[in-house]
Short mmCIF file of C-alpha atoms in Angstrom, two decimals:
data_model
loop_
_atom_site.label_atom_id
_atom_site.label_comp_id
_atom_site.label_asym_id
_atom_site.label_seq_id
_atom_site.Cartn_x
_atom_site.Cartn_y
_atom_site.Cartn_z
CA MET A 1 20.86 -11.96 11.82
CA PHE A 2 21.01 -13.39 15.32
CA LYS A 3 23.86 -15.85 14.88
CA ARG A 4 24.82 -15.93 18.54
CA LYS A 5 22.75 -14.86 21.51
CA GLU A 6 24.18 -13.80 24.81
CA VAL A 7 22.37 -12.57 27.91
CA LEU A 8 23.02 -8.86 28.46
CA LYS A 9 24.53 -8.28 31.93
CA PRO A 10 25.99 -5.01 33.24
CA ALA A 11 28.76 -6.82 35.10
CA GLN A 12 30.03 -8.49 31.95
CA HIS A 13 29.11 -5.97 29.27
CA GLY A 14 29.67 -2.68 31.05
CA GLY A 15 31.77 -1.29 28.22
CA LEU A 16 29.39 -2.32 25.42
CA LYS A 17 28.55 0.39 22.87
CA VAL A 18 25.87 0.33 20.19
CA LEU A 19 26.11 2.37 17.00
CA GLU A 20 22.94 3.60 15.30
CA THR A 21 23.46 3.18 11.60
CA ASN A 22 21.67 3.28 8.27
CA ASP A 23 23.76 0.37 7.09
CA TYR A 24 21.47 -2.63 6.94
CA SER A 25 24.09 -4.99 5.52
CA TYR A 26 23.54 -7.10 8.62
CA ALA A 27 20.05 -7.95 7.29
CA ARG A 28 21.19 -8.78 3.78
CA GLY A 29 20.58 -12.48 4.35
CA GLU A 30 17.07 -12.17 5.81
CA VAL A 31 14.18 -13.25 3.62
CA LEU A 32 11.41 -13.21 6.24
CA ALA A 33 10.72 -10.76 9.04
CA PRO A 34 8.11 -11.76 11.65
CA ILE A 35 5.66 -8.91 12.18
CA VAL A 36 3.21 -7.90 14.87
CA PHE A 37 -0.32 -6.53 14.49
CA ASP A 38 0.64 -2.94 15.28
CA GLU A 39 2.89 -2.60 12.25
CA MET A 40 0.66 -4.56 9.89
CA ALA A 41 -0.68 -1.59 7.92
CA ASP A 42 2.77 -0.12 7.36
CA ILE A 43 4.08 -3.52 6.31
CA ALA A 44 1.19 -4.18 3.90
CA ARG A 45 2.02 -1.00 2.03
CA GLU A 46 5.51 -2.19 1.05
CA TYR A 47 5.94 -5.92 1.65
CA PRO A 48 3.99 -9.05 0.78
CA ILE A 49 2.62 -10.49 4.04
CA VAL A 50 2.79 -14.28 4.21
CA PHE A 51 2.16 -16.99 6.78
CA PRO A 52 5.22 -19.25 6.73
CA ASP A 53 5.34 -22.72 8.22
CA ASN A 54 7.63 -21.82 11.06
CA GLN A 55 7.74 -21.83 14.80
CA THR A 56 6.98 -18.16 15.40
CA GLY A 57 3.25 -18.41 14.68
CA LEU A 58 3.50 -14.87 13.40
CA PRO A 59 2.76 -13.42 9.98
CA CYS A 60 5.91 -12.39 8.15
CA ALA A 61 7.00 -9.71 5.72
CA LEU A 62 8.51 -11.42 2.69
CA LEU A 63 11.85 -9.73 1.99
CA GLY A 64 13.36 -12.02 -0.63
CA LEU A 65 12.71 -14.98 -2.90
CA GLU A 66 16.11 -16.62 -2.90
CA ASP A 67 18.06 -17.95 0.05
CA GLY A 68 20.05 -15.23 1.73
CA GLN A 69 18.97 -12.47 -0.66
CA ASN A 70 17.00 -9.67 0.93
CA ALA A 71 15.68 -7.57 -1.97
CA TYR A 72 15.14 -4.59 0.34
CA VAL A 73 18.84 -4.09 1.14
CA ASP A 74 20.76 -2.42 -1.67
CA GLU A 75 24.42 -2.81 -2.53
CA GLN A 76 25.47 0.00 -0.20
CA GLY A 77 23.48 -1.49 2.66
CA GLY A 78 20.64 1.05 2.36
CA TRP A 79 17.08 -0.03 3.06
CA GLN A 80 14.80 0.25 0.04
CA GLY A 81 11.61 1.17 1.81
CA ILE A 82 9.93 3.76 3.99
CA TYR A 83 8.88 1.51 6.85
CA ILE A 84 11.49 -0.88 8.22
CA PRO A 85 10.08 -3.91 10.06
CA ALA A 86 10.55 -3.77 13.85
CA HIS A 87 12.25 -7.17 13.70
CA ILE A 88 15.04 -5.62 11.62
CA ARG A 89 15.23 -2.43 13.70
CA ARG A 90 15.54 -4.21 17.04
CA TYR A 91 18.78 -5.96 16.07
CA PRO A 92 21.20 -6.60 17.78
CA PHE A 93 18.88 -6.88 20.81
CA MET A 94 15.97 -9.19 21.49
CA LEU A 95 13.98 -10.46 24.43
CA GLY A 96 14.10 -14.04 25.57
CA LYS A 97 12.06 -15.88 28.13
CA ALA A 98 13.84 -16.12 31.46
CA GLU A 99 14.25 -19.49 33.09
CA GLN A 100 11.54 -19.97 35.67
CA ALA A 101 13.85 -21.22 38.43
CA ALA A 102 15.43 -18.14 39.95
CA ALA A 103 12.75 -15.66 40.94
CA ALA A 104 9.37 -17.26 40.31
CA PRO A 105 7.23 -14.71 38.48
CA PRO A 106 3.59 -14.14 39.38
CA ARG A 107 1.47 -16.93 37.99
CA GLY A 108 0.74 -16.64 34.26
CA LYS A 109 3.34 -14.01 33.68
CA ASP A 110 6.55 -14.65 31.86
CA ARG A 111 9.72 -12.83 32.70
CA TYR A 112 11.99 -11.69 29.97
CA ILE A 113 15.69 -11.12 29.73
CA VAL A 114 17.58 -9.10 27.15
CA LEU A 115 19.66 -11.05 24.66
CA PHE A 116 22.08 -9.64 22.13
CA ASP A 117 24.28 -10.81 19.29
CA PRO A 118 27.89 -10.12 20.42
CA ASP A 119 29.11 -10.34 16.80
CA ALA A 120 26.76 -7.61 15.53
CA PRO A 121 28.65 -4.95 13.53
CA GLN A 122 26.80 -2.24 15.50
CA LEU A 123 28.55 -3.36 18.67
CA GLN A 124 32.09 -3.20 17.33
CA ASP A 125 32.38 0.58 16.97
CA ALA A 126 34.04 2.78 19.62
CA ASN A 127 31.81 5.69 18.50
CA GLY A 128 28.63 3.94 19.57
CA HIS A 129 26.29 4.93 22.40
CA PRO A 130 27.19 3.32 25.73
CA VAL A 131 24.70 0.62 26.69
CA PHE A 132 25.20 1.00 30.44
CA THR A 133 25.85 3.97 32.68
CA GLN A 134 28.74 3.79 35.10
CA SER A 135 26.40 2.58 37.81
CA GLY A 136 25.24 -0.28 35.61
CA GLU A 137 21.85 1.13 34.60
CA LEU A 138 20.70 1.11 30.98
CA THR A 139 21.40 4.46 29.33
CA PRO A 140 18.40 6.52 28.12
CA HIS A 141 19.44 5.75 24.56
CA VAL A 142 19.28 2.00 25.09
CA LYS A 143 16.08 2.34 27.14
CA ARG A 144 14.39 3.61 23.97
CA ARG A 145 15.53 0.45 22.21
CA MET A 146 14.18 -1.63 25.07
CA ALA A 147 10.81 0.11 24.67
CA LEU A 148 10.68 -1.20 21.09
CA LEU A 149 11.43 -4.73 22.31
CA GLU A 150 8.72 -4.47 24.95
CA SER A 151 6.06 -3.16 22.61
CA MET A 152 6.86 -5.97 20.15
CA GLN A 153 6.72 -8.55 22.93
CA LYS A 154 3.36 -7.27 24.14
CA ALA A 155 1.89 -7.53 20.65
CA ILE A 156 3.16 -11.03 19.89
CA PRO A 157 0.54 -13.15 21.74
CA ALA A 158 -2.36 -11.16 20.28
CA THR A 159 -0.88 -11.44 16.78
CA GLN A 160 -0.34 -15.18 17.17
CA ALA A 161 -3.97 -15.50 18.26
CA LEU A 162 -5.11 -13.80 15.05
CA VAL A 163 -3.08 -16.18 12.90
CA ALA A 164 -4.42 -19.13 14.88
CA ALA A 165 -8.00 -17.90 14.36
CA ILE A 166 -7.47 -17.63 10.61
CA ASP A 167 -5.77 -21.01 10.45
CA ALA A 168 -8.42 -22.74 12.58
CA LEU A 169 -11.04 -21.92 9.94
CA GLY A 170 -8.95 -23.60 7.25
CA LEU A 171 -8.39 -20.39 5.36
CA LEU A 172 -4.63 -20.81 4.95
CA VAL A 173 -3.41 -22.69 1.90
CA GLU A 174 0.13 -23.31 0.75
CA ARG A 175 1.25 -21.31 -2.23
CA THR A 176 4.37 -21.95 -4.29
CA ILE A 177 6.16 -19.04 -5.91
CA GLN A 178 8.15 -19.77 -9.04
CA VAL A 179 11.05 -17.41 -9.47
CA ASN A 180 12.13 -16.75 -13.03
CA LYS A 181 15.13 -14.75 -14.12
CA GLY A 182 15.66 -13.98 -17.79
CA GLY A 183 12.96 -16.48 -18.68
CA LYS A 184 14.58 -19.32 -16.73
CA LEU A 185 13.22 -20.92 -13.60
CA THR A 186 15.83 -20.22 -10.93
CA ASN A 187 14.08 -20.97 -7.68
CA VAL A 188 10.87 -22.30 -6.21
CA VAL A 189 9.73 -20.91 -2.88
CA LYS A 190 7.71 -23.37 -0.83
CA GLY A 191 6.30 -23.44 2.65
CA LEU A 192 4.47 -20.11 2.42
CA LYS A 193 0.82 -20.01 3.30
CA VAL A 194 -1.68 -17.46 2.13
CA VAL A 195 -5.37 -16.82 2.74
CA ASP A 196 -7.51 -18.54 0.14
CA GLU A 197 -9.87 -15.81 -0.94
CA LYS A 198 -12.43 -18.24 -2.30
CA LYS A 199 -12.62 -19.99 1.05
CA LEU A 200 -12.90 -16.65 2.77
CA ASN A 201 -15.81 -15.65 0.55
CA GLN A 202 -17.52 -18.99 1.12
CA LEU A 203 -17.07 -18.92 4.89
CA PRO A 204 -20.36 -19.53 6.74
CA ASP A 205 -21.80 -16.41 8.36
CA ALA A 206 -21.11 -17.57 11.90
CA ASP A 207 -17.45 -18.31 11.17
CA PHE A 208 -17.01 -14.99 9.41
CA VAL A 209 -18.54 -13.11 12.31
CA SER A 210 -16.26 -14.96 14.74
CA LEU A 211 -13.28 -13.94 12.65
CA ARG A 212 -14.49 -10.38 12.84
CA ASN A 213 -15.12 -10.55 16.58
CA LYS A 214 -11.59 -11.76 17.13
CA GLY A 215 -10.33 -8.74 15.21
CA ALA A 216 -8.69 -10.83 12.50
CA LEU A 217 -10.29 -9.15 9.46
CA PRO A 218 -7.86 -6.23 9.20
CA LEU A 219 -4.99 -8.74 9.04
CA VAL A 220 -6.82 -10.82 6.42
CA TYR A 221 -7.43 -7.83 4.17
CA ALA A 222 -3.98 -6.32 4.72
CA HIS A 223 -2.51 -9.69 3.73
CA LEU A 224 -4.64 -9.95 0.57
CA LEU A 225 -3.80 -6.39 -0.47
CA SER A 226 -0.11 -6.80 0.27
CA TRP A 227 0.25 -9.18 -2.67
CA ALA A 228 0.47 -6.05 -4.84
CA ASN A 229 4.04 -5.67 -3.57
CA PHE A 230 5.17 -8.22 -6.13
CA ARG A 231 4.24 -5.62 -8.74
CA GLN A 232 5.82 -2.57 -7.19
CA GLY A 233 8.83 -1.99 -5.01
CA PRO A 234 12.13 -3.86 -4.54
CA LEU A 235 10.78 -7.37 -5.19
CA ALA A 236 9.36 -6.23 -8.53
CA GLY A 237 12.68 -4.51 -9.27
CA LYS A 238 14.73 -7.61 -8.52
CA TYR A 239 12.32 -10.06 -10.14
CA PRO A 240 10.84 -8.28 -13.16
CA ASP A 241 9.61 -11.56 -14.64
CA LEU A 242 7.45 -12.12 -11.59
CA ALA A 243 6.16 -8.57 -11.69
CA ALA A 244 5.39 -8.89 -15.39
CA LYS A 245 3.51 -12.11 -14.74
CA ALA A 246 1.54 -10.43 -12.02
CA ASP A 247 0.87 -7.53 -14.33
CA SER A 248 0.02 -9.48 -17.46
CA LYS A 249 -3.51 -9.96 -16.26
CA GLN A 250 -4.07 -6.26 -16.63
CA PRO A 251 -4.52 -4.93 -20.14
CA SER A 252 -4.13 -1.17 -20.08
CA PHE A 253 -7.84 -0.48 -20.33
CA LEU A 254 -9.07 -3.09 -17.90
CA PHE A 255 -9.23 -3.16 -14.17
CA GLU A 256 -7.12 -5.04 -11.80
CA SER A 257 -9.35 -7.40 -9.92
CA ASP A 258 -7.19 -10.34 -8.97
CA ILE A 259 -6.13 -9.10 -5.58
CA ILE A 260 -9.50 -8.74 -4.01
CA SER A 261 -12.32 -9.65 -6.30
CA PHE A 262 -15.47 -7.67 -5.99
CA SER A 263 -17.30 -10.62 -7.48
CA GLY A 264 -20.07 -10.15 -4.98
CA LEU A 265 -21.20 -7.11 -6.90
CA SER A 266 -24.30 -7.41 -9.00
CA MET B 1 -12.98 26.90 -21.80
CA THR B 2 -13.15 23.21 -22.58
CA GLN B 3 -15.31 22.28 -25.48
CA ILE B 4 -16.88 18.84 -25.32
CA SER B 5 -18.27 17.40 -28.51
CA ALA B 6 -19.79 14.05 -29.37
CA VAL B 7 -17.61 11.86 -31.54
CA SER B 8 -19.43 11.50 -34.86
CA ARG B 9 -18.70 10.52 -38.42
CA GLU B 10 -19.94 13.90 -39.61
CA GLN B 11 -17.46 15.81 -37.47
CA HIS B 12 -14.53 13.45 -37.09
CA ALA B 13 -14.23 11.21 -40.16
CA GLY B 14 -10.76 11.71 -41.58
CA LYS B 15 -9.58 13.50 -38.44
CA ARG B 16 -7.18 12.34 -35.74
CA TRP B 17 -6.82 12.71 -31.97
CA GLN B 18 -3.76 12.78 -29.79
CA ARG B 19 -3.13 10.90 -26.60
CA PRO B 20 -2.25 13.27 -23.77
CA ALA B 21 1.51 13.86 -23.58
CA SER B 22 1.34 14.65 -19.86
CA TYR B 23 -0.95 14.53 -16.87
CA SER B 24 -1.06 18.32 -16.58
CA PHE B 25 -4.81 18.18 -17.23
CA THR B 26 -5.12 16.85 -13.65
CA ALA B 27 -3.27 19.80 -12.08
CA ASN B 28 -6.28 21.25 -10.27
CA ASP B 29 -7.79 18.04 -8.94
CA ALA B 30 -7.34 17.74 -5.18
CA VAL B 31 -9.43 14.56 -5.38
CA ALA B 32 -10.13 12.08 -8.17
CA PRO B 33 -13.13 9.76 -8.31
CA LEU B 34 -12.34 6.08 -7.78
CA VAL B 35 -14.32 2.93 -8.37
CA ALA B 36 -14.31 -0.01 -5.96
CA GLN B 37 -12.71 -2.27 -8.55
CA GLU B 38 -9.52 -0.23 -8.66
CA LEU B 39 -9.32 0.22 -4.90
CA PRO B 40 -6.96 -2.69 -4.14
CA ARG B 41 -4.44 -1.03 -6.40
CA ALA B 42 -5.12 2.60 -5.51
CA CYS B 43 -5.10 2.09 -1.74
CA MET B 44 -1.55 0.75 -1.88
CA SER B 45 -0.16 4.18 -2.63
CA MET B 46 -2.83 6.87 -2.23
CA PRO B 47 -5.06 7.97 0.66
CA VAL B 48 -8.65 7.09 -0.16
CA GLY B 49 -11.76 8.72 1.30
CA PHE B 50 -15.22 10.00 0.45
CA VAL B 51 -16.64 13.36 -0.55
CA GLN B 52 -20.25 14.45 -0.27
CA THR B 53 -22.14 15.05 -3.48
CA PRO B 54 -25.83 15.82 -4.12
CA ASN B 55 -26.20 12.11 -5.00
CA GLY B 56 -24.56 10.80 -1.84
CA TYR B 57 -21.02 9.91 -0.91
CA GLN B 58 -18.46 9.43 -3.63
CA LEU B 59 -15.27 7.37 -3.30
CA VAL B 60 -12.18 9.44 -4.10
CA ALA B 61 -8.40 9.34 -4.12
CA VAL B 62 -6.96 12.19 -2.07
CA GLN B 63 -4.44 14.02 -4.22
CA GLY B 64 -3.94 17.32 -2.47
CA LEU B 65 -4.07 18.99 0.93
CA GLN B 66 -5.62 22.17 -0.44
CA SER B 67 -8.27 22.70 -3.07
CA GLY B 68 -7.11 23.02 -6.65
CA ARG B 69 -3.80 21.25 -6.14
CA ASN B 70 -2.83 17.75 -7.28
CA LEU B 71 0.38 16.69 -5.53
CA TRP B 72 0.76 13.54 -7.64
CA LEU B 73 1.58 15.69 -10.66
CA ALA B 74 5.27 16.50 -11.11
CA PRO B 75 6.21 19.96 -12.44
CA ASP B 76 7.12 18.37 -15.76
CA GLY B 77 3.70 16.78 -16.17
CA ARG B 78 4.66 13.28 -15.15
CA TRP B 79 2.63 11.29 -12.67
CA ILE B 80 4.47 10.67 -9.41
CA GLY B 81 3.71 7.36 -7.82
CA PRO B 82 2.69 3.92 -8.95
CA TYR B 83 -1.04 4.40 -9.52
CA VAL B 84 -3.05 6.62 -11.87
CA PRO B 85 -6.81 6.63 -11.16
CA ALA B 86 -8.93 5.03 -13.88
CA ALA B 87 -10.87 8.29 -14.17
CA TYR B 88 -7.84 9.79 -15.92
CA ARG B 89 -7.07 6.91 -18.19
CA GLY B 90 -9.84 7.62 -20.68
CA HIS B 91 -8.70 11.19 -21.25
CA PRO B 92 -9.44 13.09 -23.53
CA PHE B 93 -12.66 11.09 -23.91
CA VAL B 94 -15.73 11.13 -21.68
CA LEU B 95 -19.09 9.43 -21.77
CA ALA B 96 -22.06 11.75 -21.80
CA LYS B 97 -25.62 10.74 -21.16
CA ALA B 98 -27.65 10.91 -24.33
CA ASN B 99 -31.36 10.11 -24.68
CA ASP B 100 -32.92 6.86 -23.49
CA ASP B 101 -30.14 6.01 -21.04
CA GLN B 102 -27.77 5.72 -23.95
CA HIS B 103 -24.25 6.99 -23.58
CA ALA B 104 -22.42 8.95 -26.23
CA LEU B 105 -18.66 9.04 -26.57
CA CYS B 106 -17.46 12.62 -26.40
CA ILE B 107 -14.06 14.25 -26.65
CA ARG B 108 -12.73 17.22 -24.72
CA ASN B 109 -11.26 19.41 -27.38
CA VAL B 110 -8.52 21.28 -25.58
CA GLY B 111 -5.13 22.41 -26.77
CA GLY B 112 -5.25 20.90 -30.24
CA VAL B 113 -6.28 17.41 -29.21
CA ILE B 114 -8.04 17.04 -32.55
CA SER B 115 -5.88 17.35 -35.61
CA GLU B 116 -5.93 16.71 -39.34
CA SER B 117 -2.64 14.85 -39.46
CA GLU B 118 -1.26 13.97 -35.99
CA GLY B 119 -2.25 11.08 -33.74
CA GLU B 120 -4.75 8.26 -34.06
CA PRO B 121 -7.62 8.26 -36.55
CA PHE B 122 -11.16 8.40 -35.15
CA PHE B 123 -12.51 6.17 -37.90
CA GLY B 124 -10.95 3.50 -40.06
CA GLU B 125 -11.02 3.50 -43.83
CA ASP B 126 -14.06 1.25 -43.65
CA GLY B 127 -15.89 4.04 -41.84
CA LYS B 128 -16.06 2.11 -38.57
CA PRO B 129 -14.68 3.51 -35.31
CA SER B 130 -10.96 2.73 -35.08
CA LYS B 131 -9.62 0.12 -32.65
CA PRO B 132 -8.42 2.68 -30.04
CA ILE B 133 -11.82 4.40 -30.16
CA GLN B 134 -13.58 1.07 -29.61
CA ASP B 135 -11.22 0.28 -26.73
CA VAL B 136 -11.73 3.59 -25.01
CA LEU B 137 -15.51 3.30 -25.43
CA ARG B 138 -15.48 -0.15 -23.84
CA PHE B 139 -13.27 1.16 -21.05
CA LEU B 140 -15.52 4.14 -20.33
CA GLU B 141 -18.65 1.97 -20.39
CA LEU B 142 -17.04 -0.42 -17.91
CA LEU B 143 -16.00 2.53 -15.78
CA ALA B 144 -19.57 3.87 -15.85
CA THR B 145 -20.91 0.48 -14.69
CA ASN B 146 -18.30 0.31 -11.94
CA THR B 147 -19.12 3.86 -10.90
CA ARG B 148 -22.79 2.92 -10.41
CA GLN B 149 -21.77 -0.15 -8.35
CA THR B 150 -19.41 1.96 -6.26
CA ALA B 151 -22.12 4.53 -5.57
CA ALA B 152 -24.35 1.68 -4.36
CA LEU B 153 -21.61 0.47 -2.00
CA CYS B 154 -21.14 3.98 -0.60
CA ALA B 155 -24.89 4.25 -0.08
CA LEU B 156 -24.85 0.92 1.76
CA LEU B 157 -22.12 2.18 4.11
CA ASP B 158 -24.03 5.41 4.64
CA THR B 159 -27.24 3.49 5.43
CA HIS B 160 -25.42 1.71 8.22
CA GLY B 161 -23.98 4.96 9.56
CA LEU B 162 -20.41 3.99 8.78
CA ILE B 163 -19.22 7.20 7.12
CA GLN B 164 -17.94 9.99 9.33
CA PRO B 165 -16.07 13.27 8.74
CA TRP B 166 -12.32 12.78 8.33
CA ASN B 167 -10.62 15.63 10.11
CA ILE B 168 -7.12 15.75 8.77
CA GLN B 169 -4.25 17.63 10.27
CA VAL B 170 -1.05 17.21 8.38
CA LYS B 171 2.27 18.67 9.31
CA THR B 172 4.37 19.92 6.43
CA GLY B 173 7.69 21.70 6.43
CA GLY B 174 9.19 19.39 9.03
CA GLY B 175 10.56 20.18 12.48
CA ASP B 176 9.05 22.66 14.90
CA SER B 177 8.71 25.32 12.23
CA GLY B 178 6.37 23.10 10.22
CA ASN B 179 2.87 24.14 9.23
CA GLU B 180 -0.25 22.39 10.41
CA ARG B 181 -2.63 21.98 7.52
CA LYS B 182 -6.29 21.24 8.12
CA VAL B 183 -8.13 19.51 5.36
CA GLN B 184 -11.90 19.64 5.44
CA GLY B 185 -14.69 18.08 3.44
CA LEU B 186 -13.32 14.56 3.38
CA PHE B 187 -15.03 11.57 4.95
CA ARG B 188 -13.80 8.18 6.12
CA VAL B 189 -15.08 4.84 7.42
CA ASP B 190 -16.09 5.02 11.07
CA GLU B 191 -14.09 2.11 12.46
CA THR B 192 -15.71 2.28 15.89
CA ALA B 193 -19.17 2.08 14.34
CA LEU B 194 -17.97 -0.75 12.09
CA ASN B 195 -16.76 -2.77 15.06
CA ALA B 196 -19.99 -2.11 16.95
CA LEU B 197 -22.21 -3.16 14.04
CA PRO B 198 -24.64 -5.99 14.89
CA PRO B 199 -23.79 -9.30 13.15
CA GLU B 200 -26.75 -9.10 10.74
CA ALA B 201 -25.75 -5.65 9.52
CA PHE B 202 -22.15 -6.81 9.18
CA GLU B 203 -23.26 -9.80 7.13
CA ALA B 204 -25.26 -7.43 4.91
CA LEU B 205 -22.08 -5.47 4.23
CA ARG B 206 -20.19 -8.64 3.48
CA LYS B 207 -22.88 -9.99 1.14
CA GLY B 208 -23.13 -6.60 -0.53
CA GLY B 209 -19.42 -6.69 -1.29
CA ALA B 210 -18.65 -3.60 0.78
CA LEU B 211 -16.14 -5.08 3.23
CA ALA B 212 -13.15 -4.99 0.91
CA LEU B 213 -13.89 -1.33 0.24
CA VAL B 214 -14.05 -0.67 3.99
CA TYR B 215 -10.69 -2.27 4.76
CA CYS B 216 -9.00 -0.73 1.72
CA GLN B 217 -10.13 2.71 2.88
CA LEU B 218 -8.96 2.13 6.45
CA LEU B 219 -5.55 0.87 5.31
CA SER B 220 -5.09 3.70 2.85
CA MET B 221 -5.28 6.47 5.44
CA GLN B 222 -1.64 6.06 6.41
CA HIS B 223 -0.68 7.42 2.96
CA LEU B 224 -1.49 10.91 4.22
CA LYS B 225 2.16 10.94 5.29
CA THR B 226 3.06 10.55 1.63
CA LEU B 227 1.03 13.65 0.74
CA ALA B 228 2.82 15.65 3.43
CA THR B 229 6.16 14.50 2.02
CA LEU B 230 5.05 15.39 -1.50
CA THR B 231 4.03 18.87 -0.32
CA ASP B 232 7.54 19.41 1.03
CA GLN B 233 9.16 18.06 -2.12
CA HIS B 234 7.05 20.31 -4.35
CA ALA B 235 7.97 23.31 -2.19
CA LYS B 236 11.64 22.40 -2.40
CA ALA B 237 11.42 21.93 -6.16
CA ALA B 238 9.67 25.28 -6.60
CA SER B 239 12.35 27.14 -4.67
CA THR B 240 15.24 25.52 -6.54
CA PRO B 241 16.06 27.35 -9.76
CA GLN B 242 15.99 25.09 -12.80
CA PRO B 243 19.05 25.04 -15.07
CA ASP B 244 16.88 26.08 -17.96
CA GLY B 245 13.21 26.78 -18.44
CA ASN B 246 12.47 23.35 -19.85
CA GLY B 247 14.58 21.38 -17.40
CA LEU B 248 12.94 18.28 -16.01
CA ASN B 249 12.72 18.25 -12.32
CA THR B 250 14.28 14.94 -11.53
CA ASP B 251 14.60 15.69 -7.81
CA LEU B 252 11.12 14.38 -7.27
CA LEU B 253 11.55 11.21 -9.20
CA GLY B 254 13.72 8.15 -8.96
CA ALA B 255 15.05 6.40 -12.04
CA ASP B 256 11.92 4.27 -12.20
CA GLY B 257 9.64 7.30 -12.19
CA ASN B 258 8.54 6.61 -8.63
CA ILE B 259 8.94 8.89 -5.69
CA ARG B 260 11.86 8.22 -3.45
CA PHE B 261 12.02 8.87 0.22
CA ASP B 262 15.46 9.24 1.60
#
C-alpha cells in the first residue's frame, strides 16, 4: 500500500484532503497485515494469525496466499469481513520515527512524525475532508485518524515483546502452505512461522509460567484457534481445495480436534 | 409432548426414521450444551459461557439474549452461521441411561419421525442395526464421554474460583433509540482471578487440560456483538412481509448460507 512516503507538513500540504471510503481496492495487493495485541481477538475470529519472517517483529493477519492477491477484498473493492485490521484502516497515514538531530527527545523516548502516501486514491478527491485547518492545525476529523496511529504505535513494543517471548522458547516453527486450485499445485507459501502445539504442550513448567507471566498465552491461543479461518471465510471461499483438505479430517459424526488437541484429557 | 422410546428390534424392525429437514427443533434453546472438544470450532463464531446446574457448571453456546429464543435459527429452519453444536447433530436420537451404567439408544418420536416407508431403516435385512444407526450410536457415546470430561474441566475451574457471573448488557436496535438488554444466569471465566492464580494452581489447570477451554471462552465473548446483530436482523425480517407464506427469508443469509454483515 505505502508505495511512497512523504512527511506531512502543513506548509506544504495545506490543501490536502482525505476521503473516507469503503473502497479497499488500495489494499488489493496486501497479503499480510501486521497486527497489535489490542486487536488480536477480533483478528483471530476472521483471519489466520501467522508469524512471518519479516522485519516488523509483529504477528500478522494472513490476507492472501498468492502474491498480490488479498482474498478479503472483493471485485468491487468491498472488504469481506467484519473487523478490518488497523494496518489497513490507517492508510494513507502512518507514523515514522523522527530523526534524533533536531529537537532531542527526553532520553528513552522516540519522537514520531506523520508520514503519508501522496499517491493514495483517498487523497485525490476534492470531496475529501481537509487535513489541515486554515491556521495549519490538524482538523478534528484527521485528529481521530491520528489517534488510531498513536494507539497502534503504543501497542507495538508490547506486541513485539510477546512474539519475542514465544520465539525465545523455540515454539515457532516454519510451516509451508501448499495452494491447490482445481487439483493443481499453483503456489507454495513459505516463510510463515506458527506455534508448534506439541512443543507448547511439552514446555517445562517454569517456561510455561514465564510465558504466562509475560502475558503471551492469549496470543498463543488466539493464533492456534485462528487456523480455523482456512475453513471458513474468504480464504476458504477463494481456495476451496485448501478448505476441503482442512475439513477432510472431520467426518460428519466426529469431532474436530486438530486445532487445539485436548489430548491431556484422561 | 415428545415421546422418547428406546430403539428396539421389537418396536422398530422394518420401520424407518427420517433425518430432520430443518433445525426448527432448536427454536426454544437460548443455550446449547457444548463439549470441550468442539470448543475450538464453536468459539470461532458463537459466544461461549457456563450455566449453573444441580451438578455444577455446564459449558454452553449462547444462542439467544432472552429465554426460549435461538437466534441462530433462521425463520425458514436453516442454521445461520458456520457452526452447529454437536448436541444437535445426533437428533432425533438421544442416549438414555439404562441399568448398570449402560446406555440405551432412544429416539424422540415427534412429527412423524418414524415411518413405515420414508427415510433410513433402523435395522438391516440381517436384523442388525443399520449403518446410520451404528454411526449415531458411536457419535452419541463419544459425545457422552466428552460431556463427562467437560464437566470435570468445569469443576476444575470452579475449584480454583475461576468462574464468575457474566453480566451481559447488549444494545439492540442501533442508534440512540436502541434497547439495552440484560442477560442473566450466564457465567464466564474470571480473567483477573486467572491472572492472579499461583503458579502451582496454573500448572494444575494446564496439566488438567483446562487452559484451552479457558482461552476459547475468553476469546468467544466478543461474539455477543453477533447476537445483537442477529436480534436486529430477526426483527427486520419479522416486520418485512414475505411475498408468500412459504417464502424463504434470504435477507438473513448470504449465498453460502452464512450470515452477512454489511
